[in-house]
JSON list of C-alpha atoms in Angstrom, two decimals:
[
{"chain": "A", "resi": 7, "resn": "MET", "atom": "CA", "xyz": [40.22, 181.11, 280.34]},
{"chain": "A", "resi": 8, "resn": "SER", "atom": "CA", "xyz": [41.91, 181.58, 283.69]},
{"chain": "A", "resi": 9, "resn": "ALA", "atom": "CA", "xyz": [43.17, 178.39, 285.25]},
{"chain": "A", "resi": 10, "resn": "VAL", "atom": "CA", "xyz": [42.25, 177.52, 288.81]},
{"chain": "A", "resi": 11, "resn": "PRO", "atom": "CA", "xyz": [45.33, 176.17, 290.63]},
{"chain": "A", "resi": 12, "resn": "LEU", "atom": "CA", "xyz": [44.76, 172.49, 291.45]},
{"chain": "A", "resi": 13, "resn": "PRO", "atom": "CA", "xyz": [46.96, 169.42, 291.95]},
{"chain": "A", "resi": 14, "resn": "PRO", "atom": "CA", "xyz": [47.72, 167.81, 288.58]},
{"chain": "A", "resi": 15, "resn": "LEU", "atom": "CA", "xyz": [45.56, 165.02, 287.23]},
{"chain": "A", "resi": 16, "resn": "PRO", "atom": "CA", "xyz": [47.13, 161.71, 286.18]},
{"chain": "A", "resi": 17, "resn": "PRO", "atom": "CA", "xyz": [48.09, 161.97, 282.49]},
{"chain": "A", "resi": 18, "resn": "ALA", "atom": "CA", "xyz": [45.27, 161.05, 280.14]},
{"chain": "A", "resi": 19, "resn": "PRO", "atom": "CA", "xyz": [45.95, 158.39, 277.49]},
{"chain": "A", "resi": 20, "resn": "ALA", "atom": "CA", "xyz": [47.19, 159.90, 274.24]},
{"chain": "A", "resi": 21, "resn": "SER", "atom": "CA", "xyz": [44.16, 158.46, 272.45]},
{"chain": "A", "resi": 22, "resn": "GLU", "atom": "CA", "xyz": [41.74, 160.36, 274.67]},
{"chain": "A", "resi": 23, "resn": "GLU", "atom": "CA", "xyz": [41.83, 163.89, 273.35]},
{"chain": "A", "resi": 24, "resn": "GLY", "atom": "CA", "xyz": [39.49, 166.19, 275.20]},
{"chain": "A", "resi": 25, "resn": "TYR", "atom": "CA", "xyz": [39.61, 163.93, 278.26]},
{"chain": "A", "resi": 26, "resn": "ARG", "atom": "CA", "xyz": [37.33, 165.09, 281.07]},
{"chain": "A", "resi": 27, "resn": "PRO", "atom": "CA", "xyz": [37.36, 163.66, 284.57]},
{"chain": "A", "resi": 28, "resn": "GLY", "atom": "CA", "xyz": [34.17, 162.01, 285.80]},
{"chain": "A", "resi": 29, "resn": "GLY", "atom": "CA", "xyz": [31.93, 163.85, 288.21]},
{"chain": "A", "resi": 30, "resn": "ARG", "atom": "CA", "xyz": [29.77, 166.95, 288.46]},
{"chain": "A", "resi": 31, "resn": "SER", "atom": "CA", "xyz": [30.70, 170.61, 288.19]},
{"chain": "A", "resi": 32, "resn": "ILE", "atom": "CA", "xyz": [31.17, 172.41, 291.49]},
{"chain": "A", "resi": 33, "resn": "ALA", "atom": "CA", "xyz": [28.84, 175.10, 290.15]},
{"chain": "A", "resi": 34, "resn": "ASP", "atom": "CA", "xyz": [26.05, 172.57, 289.54]},
{"chain": "A", "resi": 35, "resn": "ILE", "atom": "CA", "xyz": [26.60, 170.92, 292.94]},
{"chain": "A", "resi": 36, "resn": "VAL", "atom": "CA", "xyz": [26.50, 174.23, 294.84]},
{"chain": "A", "resi": 37, "resn": "ASP", "atom": "CA", "xyz": [23.48, 175.48, 292.90]},
{"chain": "A", "resi": 38, "resn": "ARG", "atom": "CA", "xyz": [21.56, 172.28, 293.74]},
{"chain": "A", "resi": 39, "resn": "LYS", "atom": "CA", "xyz": [22.61, 172.39, 297.40]},
{"chain": "A", "resi": 40, "resn": "HIS", "atom": "CA", "xyz": [21.49, 176.00, 297.65]},
{"chain": "A", "resi": 41, "resn": "ARG", "atom": "CA", "xyz": [18.06, 175.10, 296.22]},
{"chain": "A", "resi": 42, "resn": "GLN", "atom": "CA", "xyz": [17.76, 172.27, 298.75]},
{"chain": "A", "resi": 43, "resn": "LEU", "atom": "CA", "xyz": [18.69, 174.54, 301.65]},
{"chain": "A", "resi": 44, "resn": "LEU", "atom": "CA", "xyz": [16.21, 177.21, 300.56]},
{"chain": "A", "resi": 45, "resn": "ALA", "atom": "CA", "xyz": [13.49, 174.58, 300.17]},
{"chain": "A", "resi": 46, "resn": "LEU", "atom": "CA", "xyz": [14.21, 173.24, 303.67]},
{"chain": "A", "resi": 47, "resn": "VAL", "atom": "CA", "xyz": [14.19, 176.76, 305.15]},
{"chain": "A", "resi": 48, "resn": "ASP", "atom": "CA", "xyz": [10.87, 177.51, 303.43]},
{"chain": "A", "resi": 49, "resn": "GLN", "atom": "CA", "xyz": [9.43, 174.23, 304.70]},
{"chain": "A", "resi": 50, "resn": "LEU", "atom": "CA", "xyz": [10.56, 174.87, 308.28]},
{"chain": "A", "resi": 51, "resn": "THR", "atom": "CA", "xyz": [9.33, 178.46, 308.37]},
{"chain": "A", "resi": 52, "resn": "GLY", "atom": "CA", "xyz": [5.99, 177.73, 306.67]},
{"chain": "A", "resi": 53, "resn": "PRO", "atom": "CA", "xyz": [2.66, 178.06, 308.48]},
{"chain": "A", "resi": 54, "resn": "ASP", "atom": "CA", "xyz": [2.24, 174.30, 308.98]},
{"chain": "A", "resi": 55, "resn": "ALA", "atom": "CA", "xyz": [5.83, 173.52, 309.95]},
{"chain": "A", "resi": 56, "resn": "THR", "atom": "CA", "xyz": [6.73, 171.15, 312.77]},
{"chain": "A", "resi": 57, "resn": "PRO", "atom": "CA", "xyz": [10.48, 171.74, 312.67]},
{"chain": "A", "resi": 58, "resn": "GLN", "atom": "CA", "xyz": [11.83, 169.48, 315.44]},
{"chain": "A", "resi": 59, "resn": "GLU", "atom": "CA", "xyz": [13.75, 166.98, 313.30]},
{"chain": "A", "resi": 60, "resn": "GLY", "atom": "CA", "xyz": [14.13, 169.63, 310.62]},
{"chain": "A", "resi": 61, "resn": "LEU", "atom": "CA", "xyz": [16.21, 171.88, 312.88]},
{"chain": "A", "resi": 62, "resn": "ALA", "atom": "CA", "xyz": [18.79, 169.12, 313.41]},
{"chain": "A", "resi": 63, "resn": "VAL", "atom": "CA", "xyz": [18.92, 168.36, 309.69]},
{"chain": "A", "resi": 64, "resn": "LEU", "atom": "CA", "xyz": [19.22, 172.04, 308.76]},
{"chain": "A", "resi": 65, "resn": "THR", "atom": "CA", "xyz": [22.06, 172.47, 311.26]},
{"chain": "A", "resi": 66, "resn": "ALA", "atom": "CA", "xyz": [23.92, 169.44, 309.92]},
{"chain": "A", "resi": 67, "resn": "ALA", "atom": "CA", "xyz": [23.34, 170.29, 306.25]},
{"chain": "A", "resi": 68, "resn": "LEU", "atom": "CA", "xyz": [24.50, 173.89, 306.69]},
{"chain": "A", "resi": 69, "resn": "SER", "atom": "CA", "xyz": [27.53, 172.89, 308.78]},
{"chain": "A", "resi": 70, "resn": "ARG", "atom": "CA", "xyz": [28.68, 170.41, 306.12]},
{"chain": "A", "resi": 71, "resn": "HIS", "atom": "CA", "xyz": [27.93, 172.80, 303.27]},
{"chain": "A", "resi": 72, "resn": "VAL", "atom": "CA", "xyz": [29.76, 175.81, 304.72]},
{"chain": "A", "resi": 73, "resn": "SER", "atom": "CA", "xyz": [32.77, 173.69, 305.63]},
{"chain": "A", "resi": 74, "resn": "ALA", "atom": "CA", "xyz": [33.10, 172.24, 302.12]},
{"chain": "A", "resi": 75, "resn": "GLU", "atom": "CA", "xyz": [32.65, 175.63, 300.43]},
{"chain": "A", "resi": 76, "resn": "GLU", "atom": "CA", "xyz": [35.36, 177.17, 302.62]},
{"chain": "A", "resi": 77, "resn": "GLN", "atom": "CA", "xyz": [37.73, 174.30, 301.86]},
{"chain": "A", "resi": 78, "resn": "TYR", "atom": "CA", "xyz": [37.40, 174.35, 298.06]},
{"chain": "A", "resi": 79, "resn": "LEU", "atom": "CA", "xyz": [34.90, 176.76, 296.50]},
{"chain": "A", "resi": 80, "resn": "LEU", "atom": "CA", "xyz": [35.95, 180.04, 298.12]},
{"chain": "A", "resi": 81, "resn": "PRO", "atom": "CA", "xyz": [39.72, 179.38, 297.72]},
{"chain": "A", "resi": 82, "resn": "ALA", "atom": "CA", "xyz": [39.07, 178.62, 294.03]},
{"chain": "A", "resi": 83, "resn": "VAL", "atom": "CA", "xyz": [37.19, 181.91, 293.61]},
{"chain": "A", "resi": 84, "resn": "ARG", "atom": "CA", "xyz": [40.01, 183.78, 295.36]},
{"chain": "A", "resi": 85, "resn": "ALA", "atom": "CA", "xyz": [42.62, 182.17, 293.06]},
{"chain": "A", "resi": 86, "resn": "ALA", "atom": "CA", "xyz": [40.69, 182.57, 289.80]},
{"chain": "A", "resi": 87, "resn": "LEU", "atom": "CA", "xyz": [39.22, 186.01, 290.56]},
{"chain": "A", "resi": 88, "resn": "PRO", "atom": "CA", "xyz": [41.73, 187.91, 292.72]},
{"chain": "A", "resi": 89, "resn": "ALA", "atom": "CA", "xyz": [39.73, 191.12, 292.36]},
{"chain": "A", "resi": 90, "resn": "GLN", "atom": "CA", "xyz": [36.93, 189.47, 294.34]},
{"chain": "A", "resi": 91, "resn": "ALA", "atom": "CA", "xyz": [39.07, 188.73, 297.43]},
{"chain": "A", "resi": 92, "resn": "ASP", "atom": "CA", "xyz": [37.12, 191.22, 299.54]},
{"chain": "A", "resi": 93, "resn": "ARG", "atom": "CA", "xyz": [33.84, 189.52, 298.63]},
{"chain": "A", "resi": 94, "resn": "VAL", "atom": "CA", "xyz": [35.32, 186.12, 299.53]},
{"chain": "A", "resi": 95, "resn": "ASP", "atom": "CA", "xyz": [36.42, 187.52, 302.89]},
{"chain": "A", "resi": 96, "resn": "ALA", "atom": "CA", "xyz": [32.94, 188.93, 303.45]},
{"chain": "A", "resi": 97, "resn": "GLU", "atom": "CA", "xyz": [31.38, 185.52, 302.76]},
{"chain": "A", "resi": 98, "resn": "ILE", "atom": "CA", "xyz": [33.76, 183.85, 305.21]},
{"chain": "A", "resi": 99, "resn": "ASP", "atom": "CA", "xyz": [32.77, 186.40, 307.87]},
{"chain": "A", "resi": 100, "resn": "ALA", "atom": "CA", "xyz": [29.09, 185.82, 307.07]},
{"chain": "A", "resi": 101, "resn": "ASP", "atom": "CA", "xyz": [29.63, 182.05, 307.32]},
{"chain": "A", "resi": 102, "resn": "ALA", "atom": "CA", "xyz": [31.12, 182.48, 310.81]},
{"chain": "A", "resi": 103, "resn": "ALA", "atom": "CA", "xyz": [28.06, 184.49, 311.87]},
{"chain": "A", "resi": 104, "resn": "LEU", "atom": "CA", "xyz": [25.75, 181.86, 310.36]},
{"chain": "A", "resi": 105, "resn": "LEU", "atom": "CA", "xyz": [27.53, 179.04, 312.22]},
{"chain": "A", "resi": 106, "resn": "ALA", "atom": "CA", "xyz": [27.36, 181.03, 315.46]},
{"chain": "A", "resi": 107, "resn": "ALA", "atom": "CA", "xyz": [23.62, 181.51, 314.97]},
{"chain": "A", "resi": 108, "resn": "LEU", "atom": "CA", "xyz": [23.22, 177.78, 314.26]},
{"chain": "A", "resi": 109, "resn": "LYS", "atom": "CA", "xyz": [24.72, 176.91, 317.64]},
{"chain": "A", "resi": 110, "resn": "GLY", "atom": "CA", "xyz": [21.60, 178.22, 319.31]},
{"chain": "A", "resi": 111, "resn": "LEU", "atom": "CA", "xyz": [19.10, 177.25, 316.62]},
{"chain": "A", "resi": 112, "resn": "SER", "atom": "CA", "xyz": [15.55, 176.97, 317.93]},
{"chain": "A", "resi": 113, "resn": "ASP", "atom": "CA", "xyz": [12.03, 177.76, 316.80]},
{"chain": "A", "resi": 114, "resn": "GLU", "atom": "CA", "xyz": [12.60, 181.30, 318.10]},
{"chain": "A", "resi": 115, "resn": "THR", "atom": "CA", "xyz": [15.85, 181.91, 316.16]},
{"chain": "A", "resi": 116, "resn": "LEU", "atom": "CA", "xyz": [14.86, 180.07, 312.97]},
{"chain": "A", "resi": 117, "resn": "THR", "atom": "CA", "xyz": [13.70, 183.23, 311.20]},
{"chain": "A", "resi": 118, "resn": "GLU", "atom": "CA", "xyz": [17.10, 184.89, 311.71]},
{"chain": "A", "resi": 119, "resn": "VAL", "atom": "CA", "xyz": [18.96, 181.79, 310.51]},
{"chain": "A", "resi": 120, "resn": "ALA", "atom": "CA", "xyz": [16.66, 181.51, 307.49]},
{"chain": "A", "resi": 121, "resn": "GLU", "atom": "CA", "xyz": [17.49, 185.10, 306.50]},
{"chain": "A", "resi": 122, "resn": "ARG", "atom": "CA", "xyz": [21.21, 184.38, 306.87]},
{"chain": "A", "resi": 123, "resn": "VAL", "atom": "CA", "xyz": [20.81, 181.31, 304.65]},
{"chain": "A", "resi": 124, "resn": "ARG", "atom": "CA", "xyz": [19.10, 183.38, 301.96]},
{"chain": "A", "resi": 125, "resn": "ARG", "atom": "CA", "xyz": [21.89, 185.98, 302.07]},
{"chain": "A", "resi": 126, "resn": "HIS", "atom": "CA", "xyz": [24.47, 183.18, 301.86]},
{"chain": "A", "resi": 127, "resn": "VAL", "atom": "CA", "xyz": [22.78, 181.74, 298.76]},
{"chain": "A", "resi": 128, "resn": "ASP", "atom": "CA", "xyz": [22.69, 185.16, 297.08]},
{"chain": "A", "resi": 129, "resn": "GLY", "atom": "CA", "xyz": [26.30, 186.06, 297.90]},
{"chain": "A", "resi": 130, "resn": "VAL", "atom": "CA", "xyz": [27.94, 182.73, 297.18]},
{"chain": "A", "resi": 131, "resn": "GLY", "atom": "CA", "xyz": [25.68, 182.11, 294.19]},
{"chain": "A", "resi": 132, "resn": "ALA", "atom": "CA", "xyz": [26.96, 185.31, 292.56]},
{"chain": "A", "resi": 133, "resn": "LEU", "atom": "CA", "xyz": [30.58, 184.19, 293.11]},
{"chain": "A", "resi": 134, "resn": "VAL", "atom": "CA", "xyz": [29.79, 180.76, 291.64]},
{"chain": "A", "resi": 135, "resn": "ALA", "atom": "CA", "xyz": [28.41, 182.41, 288.50]},
{"chain": "A", "resi": 136, "resn": "GLU", "atom": "CA", "xyz": [31.62, 184.41, 288.09]},
{"chain": "A", "resi": 137, "resn": "LEU", "atom": "CA", "xyz": [33.78, 181.32, 288.69]},
{"chain": "A", "resi": 138, "resn": "ARG", "atom": "CA", "xyz": [31.80, 179.40, 286.10]},
{"chain": "A", "resi": 139, "resn": "ALA", "atom": "CA", "xyz": [32.61, 182.12, 283.57]},
{"chain": "A", "resi": 140, "resn": "VAL", "atom": "CA", "xyz": [36.41, 181.90, 283.97]},
{"chain": "A", "resi": 141, "resn": "ALA", "atom": "CA", "xyz": [37.13, 178.26, 284.91]},
{"chain": "A", "resi": 142, "resn": "THR", "atom": "CA", "xyz": [37.28, 175.39, 282.45]},
{"chain": "A", "resi": 143, "resn": "GLY", "atom": "CA", "xyz": [34.77, 172.55, 282.55]},
{"chain": "A", "resi": 144, "resn": "GLU", "atom": "CA", "xyz": [37.51, 170.19, 283.70]},
{"chain": "A", "resi": 145, "resn": "GLU", "atom": "CA", "xyz": [38.48, 172.50, 286.57]},
{"chain": "A", "resi": 146, "resn": "LEU", "atom": "CA", "xyz": [34.87, 172.81, 287.69]},
{"chain": "A", "resi": 147, "resn": "ILE", "atom": "CA", "xyz": [34.46, 169.03, 287.72]},
{"chain": "A", "resi": 148, "resn": "ARG", "atom": "CA", "xyz": [37.70, 168.48, 289.60]},
{"chain": "A", "resi": 149, "resn": "LEU", "atom": "CA", "xyz": [36.61, 171.06, 292.17]},
{"chain": "A", "resi": 150, "resn": "GLY", "atom": "CA", "xyz": [33.20, 169.40, 292.36]},
{"chain": "A", "resi": 151, "resn": "ASN", "atom": "CA", "xyz": [34.80, 166.05, 293.17]},
{"chain": "A", "resi": 152, "resn": "ARG", "atom": "CA", "xyz": [36.81, 167.61, 295.98]},
{"chain": "A", "resi": 153, "resn": "LEU", "atom": "CA", "xyz": [33.80, 169.50, 297.32]},
{"chain": "A", "resi": 154, "resn": "GLU", "atom": "CA", "xyz": [31.68, 166.34, 297.53]},
{"chain": "A", "resi": 155, "resn": "ILE", "atom": "CA", "xyz": [34.42, 164.43, 299.37]},
{"chain": "A", "resi": 156, "resn": "ALA", "atom": "CA", "xyz": [34.96, 167.36, 301.75]},
{"chain": "A", "resi": 157, "resn": "GLU", "atom": "CA", "xyz": [31.25, 167.72, 302.49]},
{"chain": "A", "resi": 158, "resn": "GLU", "atom": "CA", "xyz": [30.87, 164.04, 303.37]},
{"chain": "A", "resi": 159, "resn": "ALA", "atom": "CA", "xyz": [33.78, 164.28, 305.84]},
{"chain": "A", "resi": 160, "resn": "ALA", "atom": "CA", "xyz": [32.78, 167.70, 307.23]},
{"chain": "A", "resi": 161, "resn": "PRO", "atom": "CA", "xyz": [31.37, 168.46, 310.70]},
{"chain": "A", "resi": 162, "resn": "THR", "atom": "CA", "xyz": [27.65, 168.04, 311.22]},
{"chain": "A", "resi": 163, "resn": "ARG", "atom": "CA", "xyz": [27.54, 170.64, 313.99]},
{"chain": "A", "resi": 164, "resn": "PRO", "atom": "CA", "xyz": [28.56, 174.31, 313.85]},
{"chain": "A", "resi": 165, "resn": "HIS", "atom": "CA", "xyz": [32.12, 175.06, 314.93]},
{"chain": "A", "resi": 166, "resn": "PRO", "atom": "CA", "xyz": [32.60, 178.79, 314.18]},
{"chain": "A", "resi": 167, "resn": "GLY", "atom": "CA", "xyz": [35.96, 178.83, 315.96]},
{"chain": "A", "resi": 168, "resn": "THR", "atom": "CA", "xyz": [37.70, 176.35, 313.63]},
{"chain": "A", "resi": 169, "resn": "PRO", "atom": "CA", "xyz": [39.97, 177.61, 310.81]},
{"chain": "A", "resi": 170, "resn": "ALA", "atom": "CA", "xyz": [38.03, 178.88, 307.79]},
{"chain": "A", "resi": 171, "resn": "THR", "atom": "CA", "xyz": [40.80, 178.88, 305.17]},
{"chain": "A", "resi": 172, "resn": "PRO", "atom": "CA", "xyz": [43.28, 176.33, 303.78]},
{"chain": "A", "resi": 173, "resn": "PRO", "atom": "CA", "xyz": [45.43, 174.57, 304.65]},
{"chain": "A", "resi": 174, "resn": "TRP", "atom": "CA", "xyz": [44.27, 174.30, 308.26]},
{"chain": "A", "resi": 175, "resn": "ASN", "atom": "CA", "xyz": [40.55, 173.87, 307.62]},
{"chain": "A", "resi": 176, "resn": "ARG", "atom": "CA", "xyz": [41.29, 170.89, 305.34]},
{"chain": "A", "resi": 177, "resn": "ILE", "atom": "CA", "xyz": [43.10, 169.27, 308.28]},
{"chain": "A", "resi": 178, "resn": "VAL", "atom": "CA", "xyz": [40.91, 170.29, 311.20]},
{"chain": "A", "resi": 179, "resn": "GLU", "atom": "CA", "xyz": [37.42, 169.98, 309.71]},
{"chain": "A", "resi": 180, "resn": "PRO", "atom": "CA", "xyz": [37.55, 166.23, 308.87]},
{"chain": "A", "resi": 181, "resn": "ALA", "atom": "CA", "xyz": [38.89, 165.48, 312.36]},
{"chain": "A", "resi": 182, "resn": "VAL", "atom": "CA", "xyz": [36.07, 167.46, 313.96]},
{"chain": "A", "resi": 183, "resn": "GLY", "atom": "CA", "xyz": [33.66, 165.75, 311.59]},
{"chain": "A", "resi": 184, "resn": "VAL", "atom": "CA", "xyz": [34.62, 162.32, 312.94]},
{"chain": "A", "resi": 185, "resn": "VAL", "atom": "CA", "xyz": [33.78, 163.41, 316.49]},
{"chain": "A", "resi": 186, "resn": "ASP", "atom": "CA", "xyz": [30.45, 164.88, 315.35]},
{"chain": "A", "resi": 187, "resn": "LYS", "atom": "CA", "xyz": [29.48, 161.70, 313.52]},
{"chain": "A", "resi": 188, "resn": "VAL", "atom": "CA", "xyz": [30.19, 159.58, 316.59]},
{"chain": "A", "resi": 189, "resn": "ARG", "atom": "CA", "xyz": [27.92, 161.86, 318.64]},
{"chain": "A", "resi": 190, "resn": "ASP", "atom": "CA", "xyz": [25.25, 161.67, 315.93]},
{"chain": "A", "resi": 191, "resn": "ALA", "atom": "CA", "xyz": [25.38, 157.87, 315.91]},
{"chain": "A", "resi": 192, "resn": "VAL", "atom": "CA", "xyz": [25.14, 157.65, 319.71]},
{"chain": "A", "resi": 193, "resn": "THR", "atom": "CA", "xyz": [22.20, 160.07, 319.91]},
{"chain": "A", "resi": 194, "resn": "ARG", "atom": "CA", "xyz": [20.55, 158.88, 316.66]},
{"chain": "A", "resi": 195, "resn": "ARG", "atom": "CA", "xyz": [20.45, 162.46, 315.48]},
{"chain": "A", "resi": 196, "resn": "PRO", "atom": "CA", "xyz": [19.08, 162.98, 311.94]},
{"chain": "A", "resi": 197, "resn": "THR", "atom": "CA", "xyz": [21.58, 164.77, 309.70]},
{"chain": "A", "resi": 198, "resn": "TYR", "atom": "CA", "xyz": [20.44, 164.29, 306.08]},
{"chain": "A", "resi": 199, "resn": "LEU", "atom": "CA", "xyz": [17.44, 165.55, 304.12]},
{"chain": "A", "resi": 200, "resn": "ALA", "atom": "CA", "xyz": [16.49, 161.93, 303.49]},
{"chain": "A", "resi": 201, "resn": "ASP", "atom": "CA", "xyz": [16.09, 161.49, 307.28]},
{"chain": "A", "resi": 202, "resn": "LEU", "atom": "CA", "xyz": [13.07, 163.81, 307.28]},
{"chain": "A", "resi": 203, "resn": "PRO", "atom": "CA", "xyz": [9.53, 162.40, 307.02]},
{"chain": "A", "resi": 204, "resn": "GLU", "atom": "CA", "xyz": [8.93, 164.71, 304.05]},
{"chain": "A", "resi": 205, "resn": "PRO", "atom": "CA", "xyz": [12.25, 165.78, 302.47]},
{"chain": "A", "resi": 206, "resn": "PRO", "atom": "CA", "xyz": [11.93, 169.14, 300.69]},
{"chain": "A", "resi": 207, "resn": "ARG", "atom": "CA", "xyz": [11.97, 169.20, 296.91]},
{"chain": "A", "resi": 208, "resn": "ASP", "atom": "CA", "xyz": [14.65, 171.37, 295.34]}
]
């Protein structure tokens, strides 16, 4: 299997053959996040939707998700599957367009954003399936750990002008995220699915 370049793990004890780091596979994490985003989009665009708080949560969830994917998932795909570099570039361009659309998210633009989210899930989901086929279980878990840390520190508002590739996005995005979280705290803005009166089921 092709190795995904990552910083080395601390050496495992000699008695622990087949050692696997704790955590969840990046493929499983991204698949679940995509289901949650699709469920939220369906909820907000449904006939009985009242999307006021939902728009803020969708914006925050997508901003965090895109940032984390661009920091760890897409670079891993590029490294493990060099033939797919053009598809990775296309997803980064699509992410920039999605973030730009999020900046003006309203009831009127929700349908366009929802369609962009569905295209994102299809495009990135296909890359995740290919990464799962060539990366080891340990690599997927190590990437998953990094993705979860990155997503928690990521911006909660769209910033399409920030760097979209390492190393700069791994430096800039957490700093921007701190500013966003201060603004969220001051304005009491909801940013998590759990903040919604009826969180969508994935």
